[in-house]
Short mmCIF file of C-alpha atoms and ligand atoms in Angstrom, two decimals:
data_model
loop_
_atom_site.label_atom_id
_atom_site.label_comp_id
_atom_site.label_asym_id
_atom_site.label_seq_id
_atom_site.Cartn_x
_atom_site.Cartn_y
_atom_site.Cartn_z
CA MET A 1 7.44 -23.95 0.66
CA VAL A 2 6.52 -25.09 3.99
CA GLU A 3 3.96 -23.98 6.38
CA SER A 4 5.82 -24.78 9.45
CA ASP A 5 3.17 -25.48 12.08
CA HIS A 6 5.60 -24.11 14.62
CA ALA A 7 5.40 -20.46 12.84
CA LEU A 8 2.27 -20.65 12.87
CA ARG A 9 1.42 -21.65 16.26
CA ARG A 10 4.09 -19.66 18.28
CA LEU A 11 2.31 -16.75 19.19
CA PRO A 12 -2.02 -15.93 20.51
CA PHE A 13 -1.92 -14.08 16.32
CA ASN A 14 -3.79 -11.86 15.25
CA ARG A 15 -6.19 -14.03 13.64
CA GLU A 16 -5.75 -12.08 10.38
CA ARG A 17 -2.11 -12.49 10.51
CA ARG A 18 -2.76 -16.10 9.45
CA VAL A 19 -4.89 -15.30 6.88
CA LEU A 20 -2.76 -12.74 5.24
CA VAL A 21 0.44 -14.29 5.04
CA ILE A 22 -0.36 -18.58 3.87
CA GLY A 23 -3.38 -17.26 2.43
CA ALA A 24 0.15 -15.31 0.45
CA MET A 25 2.34 -18.33 0.18
CA ARG A 26 -0.50 -20.19 -1.46
CA ARG A 27 -1.38 -17.95 -4.11
CA LEU A 28 2.02 -17.20 -5.00
CA ALA A 29 1.93 -21.22 -4.45
CA ASP A 30 -0.83 -20.76 -7.95
CA ASP A 31 0.71 -17.65 -9.28
CA LEU A 32 3.94 -19.67 -9.50
CA ARG A 33 2.34 -23.44 -10.76
CA ALA A 34 0.28 -21.40 -13.43
CA THR A 35 3.69 -20.33 -14.92
CA GLY A 36 4.75 -23.81 -15.22
CA TRP A 37 6.62 -23.78 -11.85
CA ASP A 38 6.83 -27.08 -9.81
CA VAL A 39 6.18 -25.76 -6.32
CA ASP A 40 5.98 -28.37 -3.55
CA LEU A 41 4.24 -26.61 -0.96
CA ARG A 42 4.15 -28.38 2.36
CA ARG A 43 2.71 -28.99 5.83
CA ALA A 44 5.21 -29.86 8.70
CA PRO A 45 5.95 -28.73 11.87
CA THR A 46 8.62 -27.09 11.29
CA LEU A 47 10.71 -25.68 8.78
CA ALA A 48 13.41 -27.47 9.29
CA GLU A 49 11.91 -30.56 9.21
CA GLY A 50 10.06 -28.96 5.59
CA VAL A 51 12.96 -29.02 3.55
CA HIS A 52 14.61 -32.17 5.52
CA ALA A 53 11.44 -34.13 3.98
CA HIS A 54 11.04 -31.82 0.37
CA ALA A 55 14.90 -32.75 0.51
CA GLN A 56 14.73 -37.41 1.19
CA GLU A 57 11.50 -37.15 -1.49
CA PHE A 58 13.24 -34.80 -3.99
CA ARG A 59 16.93 -35.83 -4.05
CA PRO A 60 17.59 -31.86 -5.32
CA ASP A 61 20.81 -32.00 -6.84
CA ARG A 62 21.47 -28.17 -4.53
CA VAL A 63 19.24 -26.86 -2.76
CA VAL A 64 18.91 -21.89 -4.06
CA VAL A 65 17.57 -19.84 -0.44
CA ALA A 66 16.95 -15.93 -0.26
CA HIS A 67 19.48 -14.04 2.18
CA PRO A 68 16.60 -15.22 5.19
CA THR A 69 14.92 -12.01 6.98
CA SER A 70 15.78 -12.57 10.15
CA ARG A 71 18.66 -14.14 12.08
CA SER A 72 17.03 -17.28 13.35
CA GLY A 73 16.19 -17.87 9.32
CA LEU A 74 19.99 -16.78 8.91
CA ALA A 75 20.73 -19.49 11.74
CA LEU A 76 18.86 -22.26 10.41
CA VAL A 77 20.19 -21.80 6.41
CA ARG A 78 23.34 -22.33 7.74
CA ARG A 79 22.64 -25.52 9.89
CA LEU A 80 20.69 -26.55 7.09
CA SER A 81 24.09 -26.04 5.38
CA ASP A 82 25.28 -28.40 7.64
CA GLU A 83 22.40 -31.28 7.60
CA LEU A 84 21.97 -31.66 3.31
CA PRO A 85 24.46 -33.62 1.54
CA VAL A 86 24.09 -31.28 -1.09
CA PRO A 87 25.63 -27.16 -1.36
CA VAL A 88 23.41 -25.02 -0.40
CA GLU A 89 23.57 -21.25 -2.01
CA MET A 90 21.87 -17.91 -0.76
CA ARG A 91 21.50 -15.39 -2.58
CA ASP A 92 19.72 -11.36 -2.18
CA PRO A 93 17.09 -11.50 -0.02
CA VAL A 94 13.67 -10.08 -1.68
CA GLY A 95 12.26 -8.13 -0.88
CA PHE A 96 14.96 -5.16 -0.16
CA ILE A 97 16.81 -2.32 -2.03
CA THR A 98 19.89 -3.12 0.25
CA ARG A 99 21.76 -5.71 1.51
CA PRO A 100 22.42 -6.63 5.24
CA GLY A 101 25.13 -5.02 6.35
CA GLU A 102 25.24 -2.65 3.63
CA LEU A 103 23.66 -0.13 6.06
CA ALA A 104 26.92 0.65 7.99
CA GLY A 105 28.91 0.39 4.98
CA ILE A 106 26.45 3.79 2.91
CA LEU A 107 27.15 5.32 6.27
CA GLY A 108 30.79 4.70 7.02
CA ARG A 109 32.66 6.09 10.08
CA ARG A 110 28.92 9.43 10.08
CA GLN A 111 27.14 9.04 13.42
CA PRO A 112 23.50 5.81 12.29
CA ARG A 113 21.08 8.90 11.24
CA MET A 114 18.22 8.23 8.62
CA ASP A 115 18.60 12.00 6.89
CA THR A 116 22.44 10.68 5.79
CA PHE A 117 21.25 7.75 4.26
CA TYR A 118 17.89 9.13 2.45
CA ARG A 119 20.08 11.02 0.73
CA GLU A 120 22.72 8.57 0.00
CA MET A 121 19.55 6.17 -1.38
CA ARG A 122 18.17 8.93 -3.70
CA ARG A 123 21.14 9.40 -4.82
CA ARG A 124 21.99 5.85 -5.87
CA LEU A 125 18.28 5.43 -6.98
CA ASP A 126 18.78 9.02 -8.72
CA LEU A 127 15.26 9.21 -7.22
CA LEU A 128 13.23 12.32 -7.83
CA MET A 129 16.82 13.94 -7.74
CA ALA A 130 17.28 17.32 -10.33
CA PRO A 131 19.59 16.90 -13.44
CA ASP A 132 22.33 18.55 -12.05
CA GLY A 133 22.23 16.13 -9.09
CA THR A 134 20.40 18.07 -6.63
CA PRO A 135 17.01 17.56 -4.66
CA GLU A 136 13.93 17.05 -6.89
CA GLY A 137 12.11 20.86 -5.28
CA GLY A 138 15.39 21.98 -4.13
CA ALA A 139 15.33 20.20 0.02
CA TRP A 140 15.23 16.78 -0.05
CA SER A 141 13.06 16.94 2.44
CA LEU A 142 9.17 18.66 2.23
CA ASP A 143 7.97 17.38 5.68
CA ARG A 144 7.48 21.27 6.42
CA GLU A 145 4.51 21.24 4.48
CA ASN A 146 3.54 17.78 5.30
CA ARG A 147 3.06 17.05 9.30
CA GLN A 148 -0.33 18.84 9.48
CA ARG A 149 -2.79 18.57 11.84
CA PRO A 150 -6.06 16.53 11.46
CA PRO A 151 -9.06 18.63 9.74
CA ARG A 152 -11.93 19.32 11.89
CA THR A 153 -14.39 16.89 9.75
CA ARG A 154 -15.24 13.12 10.47
CA ASP A 155 -13.23 11.66 8.52
CA LEU A 156 -10.30 12.76 5.74
CA GLY A 157 -13.23 12.21 2.75
CA VAL A 158 -10.44 10.58 0.20
CA PRO A 159 -11.37 7.25 -1.80
CA PRO A 160 -10.71 3.65 0.78
CA PRO A 161 -7.96 1.43 0.01
CA TRP A 162 -8.67 -1.00 -2.50
CA LEU A 163 -10.12 -4.44 -0.36
CA PRO A 164 -10.29 -7.99 -0.84
CA ARG A 165 -13.44 -8.74 -2.19
CA PRO A 166 -15.41 -9.80 1.94
CA ASP A 167 -16.75 -13.20 0.74
CA ASP A 168 -12.71 -13.84 -0.91
CA PRO A 169 -13.66 -17.88 -0.89
CA LEU A 170 -9.43 -18.65 0.46
CA ASP A 171 -10.31 -16.03 3.68
CA ALA A 172 -12.96 -17.72 4.48
CA ALA A 173 -11.67 -21.41 4.12
CA LEU A 174 -8.62 -19.99 6.11
CA ARG A 175 -10.61 -18.48 8.67
CA GLN A 176 -11.96 -22.05 9.51
CA GLU A 177 -8.49 -24.12 9.32
CA PHE A 178 -7.58 -22.10 11.73
CA ALA A 179 -9.93 -20.93 14.29
CA ASP A 180 -8.77 -23.53 16.85
CA LEU A 181 -4.55 -21.87 17.19
CA PRO A 182 -4.22 -19.37 20.20
CA GLU A 183 -5.27 -16.08 18.74
CA THR A 184 -6.41 -12.71 18.61
CA GLY A 185 -8.86 -9.80 17.29
CA ALA A 186 -11.69 -11.11 15.91
CA GLY A 187 -11.05 -11.00 12.13
CA GLY A 188 -12.64 -11.06 9.09
CA GLU A 189 -11.10 -8.01 7.76
CA ARG A 190 -8.76 -8.77 5.94
CA VAL A 191 -7.01 -4.82 5.04
CA MET A 192 -2.78 -5.95 3.29
CA ALA A 193 -2.94 -6.95 -0.76
CA ALA A 194 -2.02 -11.09 -0.49
CA SER A 195 -0.80 -11.89 -4.11
CA ARG A 196 1.02 -9.56 -6.40
CA ALA A 197 -1.87 -8.67 -8.72
CA GLU A 198 -3.66 -8.07 -5.20
CA ALA A 199 -0.71 -6.23 -4.46
CA GLU A 200 -0.12 -4.27 -7.82
CA ALA A 201 -4.51 -3.17 -7.66
CA ALA A 202 -3.28 -1.70 -4.17
CA LEU A 203 -0.83 -0.20 -5.06
CA ASP A 204 -2.44 1.77 -8.22
CA ARG A 205 -4.94 2.26 -6.39
CA PHE A 206 -3.06 3.61 -3.13
CA ILE A 207 -1.26 6.29 -5.98
CA GLU A 208 -4.55 7.44 -8.44
CA HIS A 209 -6.58 8.61 -5.37
CA ARG A 210 -5.14 8.54 -2.05
CA LEU A 211 -1.50 9.69 -2.70
CA THR A 212 -1.36 13.39 -2.34
CA SER A 213 -3.66 13.79 0.62
CA PHE A 214 -1.25 11.09 2.12
CA GLY A 215 1.82 14.50 2.38
CA PRO A 216 0.28 16.36 4.61
CA HIS A 217 -2.16 13.93 6.36
CA GLN A 218 0.96 11.08 7.06
CA ASP A 219 1.45 12.14 11.03
CA ALA A 220 -2.51 12.62 12.03
CA MET A 221 -5.26 10.55 13.28
CA MET A 222 -8.75 10.72 13.32
CA GLU A 223 -11.66 9.00 15.79
CA ASP A 224 -13.28 7.88 12.32
CA ASP A 225 -10.99 7.51 9.80
CA TRP A 226 -9.23 4.71 10.46
CA ALA A 227 -6.96 4.34 6.85
CA MET A 228 -7.11 8.47 6.40
CA SER A 229 -4.20 8.06 3.47
CA HIS A 230 -2.20 5.52 4.46
CA ALA A 231 -1.10 2.70 1.39
CA PHE A 232 -1.13 -0.68 3.10
CA LEU A 233 1.52 -2.02 1.59
CA SER A 234 3.51 -3.12 4.10
CA GLY A 235 1.79 -6.61 4.18
CA PRO A 236 3.14 -6.86 0.35
CA LEU A 237 6.41 -5.75 1.02
CA ASN A 238 7.37 -7.87 3.51
CA LEU A 239 6.03 -11.26 1.77
CA GLY A 240 7.94 -10.00 -0.76
CA ILE A 241 5.42 -9.80 -3.30
CA LEU A 242 5.72 -6.52 -3.99
CA SER A 243 8.66 -5.04 -4.63
CA PRO A 244 9.90 -2.03 -2.32
CA GLU A 245 11.69 0.17 -5.97
CA ARG A 246 8.60 0.21 -8.11
CA VAL A 247 6.63 0.90 -4.91
CA ALA A 248 9.29 4.67 -4.92
CA ARG A 249 9.43 4.56 -8.88
CA ARG A 250 5.80 4.60 -9.61
CA VAL A 251 4.90 6.62 -6.67
CA ALA A 252 7.56 8.90 -8.33
CA ASP A 253 6.43 8.45 -11.31
CA ALA A 254 3.22 9.94 -10.11
CA LEU A 255 4.85 13.97 -10.41
CA ASP A 256 3.85 14.09 -13.94
CA GLY A 257 0.02 13.19 -13.07
CA GLY A 258 -0.07 16.46 -11.52
CA ALA A 259 0.75 14.12 -7.64
CA PRO A 260 2.19 16.58 -5.17
CA LEU A 261 5.85 17.05 -5.17
CA ALA A 262 5.35 16.81 -1.04
CA SER A 263 3.32 14.04 -1.21
CA VAL A 264 5.98 12.08 -3.10
CA GLU A 265 9.09 12.69 -1.39
CA GLY A 266 6.33 11.62 1.71
CA PHE A 267 5.91 8.60 0.19
CA VAL A 268 9.36 7.77 -1.10
CA ARG A 269 11.31 8.57 1.88
CA GLN A 270 8.86 6.22 3.71
CA VAL A 271 10.44 3.67 2.02
CA ILE A 272 13.78 3.18 0.44
CA GLY A 273 14.48 5.62 3.57
CA TRP A 274 12.92 4.75 6.55
CA ARG A 275 12.24 0.94 5.66
CA GLU A 276 15.24 -0.02 4.10
CA TYR A 277 16.78 2.11 7.17
CA VAL A 278 15.30 0.15 9.46
CA TRP A 279 16.37 -3.48 7.41
CA GLY A 280 19.53 -1.67 8.18
CA TRP A 281 19.45 -1.83 11.66
CA TYR A 282 18.07 -4.76 12.46
CA TRP A 283 21.41 -6.37 10.95
CA MET A 284 23.69 -3.79 12.76
CA ARG A 285 23.59 -5.50 15.82
CA THR A 286 21.71 -8.03 18.10
CA TRP A 287 18.06 -7.12 19.15
CA ARG A 288 17.25 -9.73 22.47
CA GLY A 289 18.37 -8.50 25.79
CA VAL A 290 18.67 -5.19 24.93
CA ASN A 291 17.07 -2.22 27.69
CA GLY A 292 18.81 0.81 27.89
CA LEU A 293 16.32 2.65 29.97
CA GLY A 294 16.13 -0.51 32.47
CA ALA A 295 12.05 -0.60 32.25
CA ASP A 296 10.70 -4.35 33.49
CA GLY A 297 6.50 -3.79 33.07
CA PRO A 298 3.59 -5.12 31.30
CA VAL A 299 2.00 -4.81 28.83
CA PRO A 300 -0.98 -2.22 29.35
CA ALA A 301 -3.82 -4.08 29.89
CA ALA A 302 -5.99 -2.25 27.46
CA LEU A 303 -4.06 -3.54 24.84
CA ARG A 304 -4.91 -6.48 26.48
CA GLY A 305 -8.33 -6.77 25.91
CA ALA A 306 -8.89 -4.91 29.07
CA PRO A 307 -11.40 -1.82 28.16
CA THR A 308 -9.77 1.05 28.66
CA ARG A 309 -11.15 5.30 28.89
CA MET A 310 -8.55 6.54 26.88
CA ARG A 311 -10.44 7.05 23.82
CA CYS A 312 -6.73 7.30 21.92
CA VAL A 313 -6.30 4.01 22.64
CA ASP A 314 -9.72 2.53 22.70
CA ALA A 315 -9.45 3.72 18.73
CA THR A 316 -6.35 2.23 17.77
CA MET A 317 -7.48 -1.16 19.64
CA GLN A 318 -10.52 -0.87 17.92
CA GLY A 319 -8.41 -0.90 14.38
CA ILE A 320 -6.19 -3.72 16.31
CA HIS A 321 -9.27 -5.30 17.04
CA ALA A 322 -10.57 -6.22 13.29
CA ARG A 323 -7.91 -5.96 11.20
CA GLY A 324 -4.93 -6.05 12.69
CA TYR A 325 -3.40 -2.90 11.81
CA SER A 326 -3.08 0.57 12.84
CA HIS A 327 -1.01 3.25 11.56
CA HIS A 328 1.82 4.59 11.73
CA ILE A 329 1.48 7.64 14.35
CA GLN A 330 -0.83 4.86 16.49
CA ARG A 331 2.10 2.42 16.68
CA LEU A 332 4.31 5.37 17.58
CA MET A 333 2.80 7.81 19.78
CA VAL A 334 -0.55 5.89 21.06
CA LEU A 335 0.99 2.60 21.41
CA GLY A 336 4.75 3.05 21.53
CA THR A 337 4.30 5.87 23.61
CA LEU A 338 2.13 4.28 26.39
CA MET A 339 4.46 1.55 26.25
CA LEU A 340 7.77 3.95 26.71
CA LEU A 341 6.39 6.23 29.79
CA ARG A 342 4.27 2.47 31.13
CA GLY A 343 8.62 1.09 30.82
CA THR A 344 6.36 -2.23 29.33
CA GLN A 345 10.09 -4.64 29.10
CA PRO A 346 10.92 -4.27 25.82
CA TRP A 347 11.31 -7.92 24.42
CA ARG A 348 7.55 -8.12 26.30
CA ALA A 349 6.37 -5.10 23.40
CA LEU A 350 8.48 -6.55 20.86
CA GLN A 351 5.83 -9.68 20.72
CA TRP A 352 3.31 -7.98 21.78
CA PHE A 353 3.25 -5.59 18.64
CA GLN A 354 4.26 -9.00 16.46
CA ALA A 355 1.73 -11.12 17.27
CA SER A 356 -1.50 -7.77 16.97
CA HIS A 357 -0.30 -6.93 13.60
CA VAL A 358 -1.24 -8.71 10.23
CA ASP A 359 2.74 -6.57 8.15
CA ALA A 360 5.14 -8.31 11.13
CA SER A 361 8.65 -9.70 10.82
CA ALA A 362 11.39 -10.57 13.23
CA TRP A 363 13.28 -7.16 10.98
CA VAL A 364 10.97 -4.58 11.54
CA MET A 365 10.12 -4.90 14.90
CA ALA A 366 13.27 -4.90 16.61
CA PRO A 367 14.66 -1.39 15.51
CA ASN A 368 10.97 -0.32 15.11
CA VAL A 369 9.92 -0.82 18.59
CA ILE A 370 13.45 -1.58 20.76
CA GLY A 371 15.00 1.15 18.65
CA MET A 372 12.59 3.90 17.89
CA ALA A 373 9.96 3.43 19.63
CA LEU A 374 11.57 2.32 23.46
CA TYR A 375 14.39 3.93 22.89
CA ALA A 376 16.05 1.18 24.99
CA ASP A 377 19.18 1.12 22.54
CA GLY A 378 20.57 4.20 24.37
CA GLY A 379 19.86 6.53 21.81
CA ARG A 380 21.65 4.70 18.77
CA MET A 381 19.36 4.56 16.70
CA MET A 382 16.82 7.77 17.48
CA THR A 383 19.00 10.66 18.83
CA LYS A 384 16.34 11.20 21.95
CA PRO A 385 13.22 9.17 22.95
CA TYR A 386 9.50 9.96 21.42
CA ALA A 387 8.02 10.61 24.72
CA ALA A 388 5.16 13.51 24.73
CA SER A 389 3.01 13.75 26.50
CA GLY A 390 -1.53 14.30 25.59
CA ALA A 391 -0.50 18.21 24.63
CA TYR A 392 1.11 16.10 21.64
CA ILE A 393 -1.79 13.55 20.52
CA ARG A 394 -4.44 16.43 21.01
CA ARG A 395 -2.69 18.72 18.38
CA MET A 396 -1.82 15.43 15.42
CA SER A 397 -5.89 13.57 16.37
CA ASN A 398 -9.53 14.41 17.50
CA TYR A 399 -9.40 11.85 19.83
CA CYS A 400 -9.20 14.26 23.06
CA ALA A 401 -12.60 15.57 22.51
CA SER A 402 -14.56 12.66 23.26
CA CYS A 403 -12.20 11.20 25.31
CA LEU A 404 -13.09 11.50 29.61
CA TYR A 405 -9.57 12.23 30.17
CA ASP A 406 -7.54 16.13 29.73
CA PRO A 407 -4.77 15.76 28.60
CA GLY A 408 -3.63 19.53 29.90
CA THR A 409 -3.81 17.96 32.97
CA ALA A 410 -0.90 15.36 34.84
CA THR A 411 -2.71 15.73 38.33
CA GLY A 412 -6.10 15.11 39.86
CA PRO A 413 -9.04 13.07 38.44
CA THR A 414 -9.03 14.11 34.74
CA ALA A 415 -5.58 14.09 34.31
CA CYS A 416 -4.61 12.05 31.26
CA PRO A 417 -2.26 9.16 31.74
CA PHE A 418 -0.09 10.26 28.65
CA THR A 419 0.51 13.52 31.14
CA THR A 420 1.15 12.25 33.97
CA LEU A 421 3.78 9.92 32.67
CA TYR A 422 5.56 11.73 30.69
CA TRP A 423 6.07 14.24 32.97
CA ASP A 424 7.35 10.58 35.63
CA PHE A 425 9.17 9.70 32.70
CA LEU A 426 11.25 12.78 33.00
CA ASP A 427 11.81 13.13 36.41
CA ARG A 428 13.00 9.06 36.53
CA HIS A 429 14.92 9.16 33.55
CA ARG A 430 16.85 12.98 34.74
CA GLY A 431 19.87 10.31 34.71
CA ASP A 432 20.17 8.76 31.70
CA LEU A 433 18.31 11.64 29.67
CA GLY A 434 19.86 14.37 31.51
CA GLN A 435 23.31 14.74 29.08
CA ASN A 436 21.04 15.03 25.76
CA PRO A 437 21.41 17.81 24.53
CA ARG A 438 17.79 17.38 22.52
CA MET A 439 15.40 17.17 25.97
CA SER A 440 17.25 20.18 27.91
CA LEU A 441 14.68 21.76 27.29
CA SER A 442 11.67 18.94 27.88
CA MET A 443 14.26 18.76 31.65
CA ARG A 444 13.42 22.68 31.76
CA ASN A 445 10.49 22.12 31.62
CA LEU A 446 9.67 19.79 34.21
CA ASP A 447 12.33 21.99 36.41
CA ARG A 448 9.71 24.62 35.87
CA ARG A 449 7.22 22.13 36.96
CA ASP A 450 6.67 23.19 41.30
CA ASP A 451 4.10 19.84 41.63
CA LEU A 452 6.49 17.08 41.12
CA PRO A 453 5.47 14.78 43.72
CA THR A 454 1.85 15.24 43.20
CA ILE A 455 2.95 14.02 40.16
CA ARG A 456 5.22 11.70 41.11
CA VAL A 457 2.09 9.35 43.25
CA GLN A 458 -0.99 10.38 40.34
CA ALA A 459 1.36 7.99 38.58
CA ARG A 460 1.90 5.20 40.76
CA ASP A 461 -1.02 4.75 40.51
CA CYS A 462 -1.45 5.75 36.79
CA THR A 463 0.51 2.56 36.18
CA ALA A 464 -1.44 0.62 38.28
CA LEU A 465 -4.17 1.05 37.21
CA LEU A 466 -2.34 0.87 33.10
CA ASP A 467 -0.81 -2.50 34.95
CA GLY A 468 -3.82 -3.89 35.52
CA GLY A 469 -6.81 -2.66 34.00
CA GLY A 470 -9.48 0.39 34.40
CA ALA A 471 -7.01 3.40 33.04
C1 LIG B 501 6.42 0.49 17.14
C2 LIG B 501 6.17 0.17 15.53
C3 LIG B 501 6.12 -0.63 15.11
C4 LIG B 501 5.72 -1.11 13.82
N1 LIG B 501 5.95 -2.31 13.51
C5 LIG B 501 5.49 -2.82 11.94
C6 LIG B 501 5.43 -4.50 11.74
O1 LIG B 501 5.09 -4.48 12.07
N2 LIG B 501 5.35 -4.52 10.50
C7 LIG B 501 5.23 -3.37 9.36
O2 LIG B 501 6.31 -3.24 8.23
N3 LIG B 501 5.88 -2.15 9.91
C8 LIG B 501 6.23 -1.61 10.94
N4 LIG B 501 6.79 -0.35 11.50
C9 LIG B 501 6.48 0.55 10.73
C10 LIG B 501 4.98 1.45 9.71
O3 LIG B 501 4.29 2.22 11.94
C11 LIG B 501 4.21 0.66 9.17
O4 LIG B 501 5.70 0.05 8.05
C12 LIG B 501 3.39 1.09 8.27
O5 LIG B 501 2.10 1.27 9.68
C13 LIG B 501 2.43 -0.32 7.96
O6 LIG B 501 1.43 0.89 6.68
P1 LIG B 501 1.01 1.26 5.60
O7 LIG B 501 1.18 0.61 4.51
O8 LIG B 501 -0.36 1.75 5.69
O9 LIG B 501 2.00 2.35 5.89
P2 LIG B 501 1.89 3.75 5.52
O10 LIG B 501 2.31 4.89 6.18
O11 LIG B 501 1.53 4.20 4.12
O12 LIG B 501 3.97 3.87 4.64
C14 LIG B 501 4.42 3.33 3.55
C15 LIG B 501 5.37 2.39 3.46
O13 LIG B 501 6.44 2.63 4.39
C16 LIG B 501 7.39 1.87 4.57
N5 LIG B 501 7.46 1.75 5.97
C17 LIG B 501 7.25 3.58 7.06
N6 LIG B 501 7.74 4.25 7.25
C18 LIG B 501 9.03 2.54 8.45
C19 LIG B 501 9.56 1.74 9.39
N7 LIG B 501 9.97 2.51 10.48
N8 LIG B 501 10.12 0.14 9.03
C20 LIG B 501 9.43 0.14 7.89
N9 LIG B 501 8.95 0.47 6.94
C21 LIG B 501 8.21 1.60 6.67
C22 LIG B 501 5.78 0.83 5.12
O14 LIG B 501 6.90 -0.15 4.29
C23 LIG B 501 5.24 1.45 4.14
O15 LIG B 501 4.17 0.37 4.01
C24 LIG B 501 5.60 0.66 12.37
C25 LIG B 501 6.80 1.24 13.14
C26 LIG B 501 6.28 1.36 14.97
C27 LIG B 501 6.37 2.95 15.26
S1 LIG B 502 -6.95 12.64 26.87
FE1 LIG B 502 -4.92 11.84 26.74
S2 LIG B 502 -5.86 9.78 27.06
FE2 LIG B 502 -7.25 11.19 26.21
S3 LIG B 502 -7.06 10.65 24.23
FE3 LIG B 502 -6.51 12.45 24.92
S4 LIG B 502 -4.32 11.54 25.59
FE4 LIG B 502 -5.93 9.55 24.88
#
């Protein structure tokens, strides 16, 4: 195992990201040693130099690697195959059910859609399937029972997720060790499991105490509840210390213990559907330079540390600052939508997400940020952009109640930036989106607005405030 200085310093990562990733490597090395393996864990300027140094010292007769999870990793393995004097064998990737390139085969000539892929995965794994080959409960998706608005209480009132000991000695040592590297975030709160034992504990806790409420509340956001009913499993899944198939099967088995089907199905879809679909999409194309909407703006100042009056952004950023975590709807409908409406350049947005979240990886960032959140791939991955005004955030969160802005207003001193920029976004992209049948209702609503000239002026001012700070 190589701790690469280059990888550690590549971006001003959230402090907890290094604590999670390096901590997981060191714990895995210890676990392996305890079961009799010899582990060479070394620090090196780059991953390649680490492998060369190992090969020189130990003179192996072959090198066996798991398929890397990024294009740059794959290029490195190919380079090492040429450079090393011994054969390099590549095995299946760790942490996925499907192989790179398999998505295209599964979808065949069909239009790439997550639902088609997900059904295929359910059949293939025989998960949540009735004996006659139909989906358990009679429908592939039970989202109608999910997607509820947040309750009127301050928080969901579910037991907290599994969390590591706050005084974990390795975490403390790592925070100290990396204190001089450029970083963001306050640090001090690791929320993702960093060893196999921790990952099992986190999965148990989720299934036992939080799965039931996951489904109905998975799309909601609450100001005083940063964890909601989410699972906090992306970190251990992406680090390869927890198997996605095992997670999906354990959650499906929870039906026998009385967990509601809508929650179970909703969660299984995330893991064998969305996660594998995104992984497949990563390998379907190259992502660098993709910019279908011609966006060239910066990352909004509020995401770079400037104070903001936007309550939804402020609350989301507080979570990222403290723990390098925001949940899916915050990533998609607050951070992603803000950058979509502002017109943030996709690669800048990607780098920002990569630095700020502890569970980031190249494969997961590119399709989620560039394809899903920013709709920058010309609509190949998603059928329509996730563009939404403040009305969406008002419906699915309780942020707006304590915000100085008014989500229902697009112009004037209390206009919500999301709402102003939403109409301006539709107006600016009539050419790109006007022919999309799924956008026709939004476009008709745009045509009905008689205040577009005022919105355009307000959007210019709002953009300047977003870029420079003060929004
Ligand atoms: C703009 C944007 C950026 C994202 N960045 C990341 C990232 O850096 N790393 C990451 O792992 N996920 C990312 N996601 C996907 C998803 O938001 C996170 O996996 C999830 O929030 C992690 O928290 P959790 O484990 O508590 O998830 P839960 O809400 O409890 O979901 C369960 C699991 O489903 C999987 N999952 C659900 N949706 C996706 C998806 N779209 N892509 C991949 N896995 C999914 C994850 O493994 C997750 O652990 C991103 C999504 C968006 C829209
Ligand atoms: S009013 Fe607008 S900026 Fe304020 S919380 Fe609601 S959506 Fe966010």
